[in-house]
Amino acid sequence: MTGDTSSQRADLETAVRKYGGFWDTERGLRALRDAGHEPQGKHLRRIFRDLADKGVLVKVEDHPVRYRAAQTD
């Protein structure tokens, strides 16, 4: 299953909310593969940016790019 970007986004958001912590490209790709997708790195980076805009992730490092799950109360 390749899945479109919107279903990949939903599955990655679910993983981020469930597991929290820090997220980099490798972890994001692994999470999407585990969810049955065949992700592309550039699409993953777009999903990370979208989730950061939504407040789910917070960018903590530029090179290499790293995010952390936003704190929820």
PDB file of C-alpha atoms in Angstrom:
ATOM      1  CA  MET A   1       0.000   0.000   0.000  1.00  0.00           C
ATOM      2  CA  THR A   2       1.477   3.326  -0.967  1.00  0.00           C
ATOM      3  CA  GLY A   3      -1.251   5.563   0.431  1.00  0.00           C
ATOM      4  CA  ASP A   4      -1.707   9.178  -0.461  1.00  0.00           C
ATOM      5  CA  THR A   5      -0.038  11.965   1.457  1.00  0.00           C
ATOM      6  CA  SER A   6      -3.178  12.759   3.461  1.00  0.00           C
ATOM      7  CA  SER A   7      -3.463   9.211   4.830  1.00  0.00           C
ATOM      8  CA  GLN A   8       0.285   9.201   5.526  1.00  0.00           C
ATOM      9  CA  ARG A   9      -0.168  12.493   7.372  1.00  0.00           C
ATOM     10  CA  ALA A  10      -2.989  11.041   9.462  1.00  0.00           C
ATOM     11  CA  ASP A  11      -1.004   7.897  10.284  1.00  0.00           C
ATOM     12  CA  LEU A  12       2.115   9.873  11.206  1.00  0.00           C
ATOM     13  CA  GLU A  13       0.099  12.262  13.370  1.00  0.00           C
ATOM     14  CA  THR A  14      -1.380   9.266  15.173  1.00  0.00           C
ATOM     15  CA  ALA A  15       2.117   7.857  15.787  1.00  0.00           C
ATOM     16  CA  VAL A  16       3.470  11.196  17.029  1.00  0.00           C
ATOM     17  CA  ARG A  17       0.564  11.635  19.441  1.00  0.00           C
ATOM     18  CA  LYS A  18       0.836   8.030  20.649  1.00  0.00           C
ATOM     19  CA  TYR A  19       4.628   7.791  21.109  1.00  0.00           C
ATOM     20  CA  GLY A  20       5.738  11.421  21.542  1.00  0.00           C
ATOM     21  CA  GLY A  21       9.427  12.193  21.807  1.00  0.00           C
ATOM     22  CA  PHE A  22      11.790  13.305  19.077  1.00  0.00           C
ATOM     23  CA  TRP A  23      11.164  12.739  15.386  1.00  0.00           C
ATOM     24  CA  ASP A  24      13.664  12.745  12.545  1.00  0.00           C
ATOM     25  CA  THR A  25      13.434  11.477   8.984  1.00  0.00           C
ATOM     26  CA  GLU A  26      14.476   7.939   9.886  1.00  0.00           C
ATOM     27  CA  ARG A  27      11.893   7.587  12.655  1.00  0.00           C
ATOM     28  CA  GLY A  28       9.151   9.116  10.509  1.00  0.00           C
ATOM     29  CA  LEU A  29       9.887   6.805   7.589  1.00  0.00           C
ATOM     30  CA  ARG A  30       9.907   3.791   9.918  1.00  0.00           C
ATOM     31  CA  ALA A  31       6.566   4.794  11.449  1.00  0.00           C
ATOM     32  CA  LEU A  32       4.984   5.162   8.019  1.00  0.00           C
ATOM     33  CA  ARG A  33       6.385   1.837   6.811  1.00  0.00           C
ATOM     34  CA  ASP A  34       5.028   0.188   9.951  1.00  0.00           C
ATOM     35  CA  ALA A  35       1.621   1.674   9.061  1.00  0.00           C
ATOM     36  CA  GLY A  36       1.804   0.014   5.620  1.00  0.00           C
ATOM     37  CA  HIS A  37       2.986   2.943   3.500  1.00  0.00           C
ATOM     38  CA  GLU A  38       5.911   3.255   1.101  1.00  0.00           C
ATOM     39  CA  PRO A  39       6.927   6.806   2.045  1.00  0.00           C
ATOM     40  CA  GLN A  40       9.221   9.178   0.170  1.00  0.00           C
ATOM     41  CA  GLY A  41      11.631  11.379   2.129  1.00  0.00           C
ATOM     42  CA  LYS A  42      10.509  14.633   0.516  1.00  0.00           C
ATOM     43  CA  HIS A  43       6.850  13.877   1.270  1.00  0.00           C
ATOM     44  CA  LEU A  44       7.739  13.069   4.860  1.00  0.00           C
ATOM     45  CA  ARG A  45       9.447  16.422   5.275  1.00  0.00           C
ATOM     46  CA  ARG A  46       6.306  18.149   3.967  1.00  0.00           C
ATOM     47  CA  ILE A  47       4.194  16.159   6.444  1.00  0.00           C
ATOM     48  CA  PHE A  48       6.540  17.178   9.275  1.00  0.00           C
ATOM     49  CA  ARG A  49       6.128  20.849   8.283  1.00  0.00           C
ATOM     50  CA  ASP A  50       2.342  20.460   8.118  1.00  0.00           C
ATOM     51  CA  LEU A  51       2.257  18.838  11.559  1.00  0.00           C
ATOM     52  CA  ALA A  52       4.462  21.623  12.929  1.00  0.00           C
ATOM     53  CA  ASP A  53       2.094  24.242  11.455  1.00  0.00           C
ATOM     54  CA  LYS A  54      -0.777  22.381  13.137  1.00  0.00           C
ATOM     55  CA  GLY A  55       1.044  22.437  16.497  1.00  0.00           C
ATOM     56  CA  VAL A  56       1.580  18.674  16.738  1.00  0.00           C
ATOM     57  CA  LEU A  57       5.369  18.936  16.310  1.00  0.00           C
ATOM     58  CA  VAL A  58       7.917  21.599  17.258  1.00  0.00           C
ATOM     59  CA  LYS A  59      11.091  21.976  15.205  1.00  0.00           C
ATOM     60  CA  VAL A  60      14.152  21.768  17.470  1.00  0.00           C
ATOM     61  CA  GLU A  61      17.020  21.397  14.986  1.00  0.00           C
ATOM     62  CA  ASP A  62      17.645  22.413  11.368  1.00  0.00           C
ATOM     63  CA  HIS A  63      20.571  20.226  10.266  1.00  0.00           C
ATOM     64  CA  PRO A  64      19.729  17.439  10.475  1.00  0.00           C
ATOM     65  CA  VAL A  65      16.081  18.294  10.801  1.00  0.00           C
ATOM     66  CA  ARG A  66      14.579  17.133  14.069  1.00  0.00           C
ATOM     67  CA  TYR A  67      11.227  17.727  15.708  1.00  0.00           C
ATOM     68  CA  ARG A  68       9.738  16.869  19.065  1.00  0.00           C
ATOM     69  CA  ALA A  69       6.129  16.152  19.865  1.00  0.00           C
ATOM     70  CA  ALA A  70       4.395  19.228  21.243  1.00  0.00           C
ATOM     71  CA  GLN A  71       3.441  19.105  24.896  1.00  0.00           C
ATOM     72  CA  THR A  72      -0.245  18.485  25.430  1.00  0.00           C
ATOM     73  CA  ASP A  73      -2.095  19.369  28.603  1.00  0.00           C
TER      74      ASP A  73
END
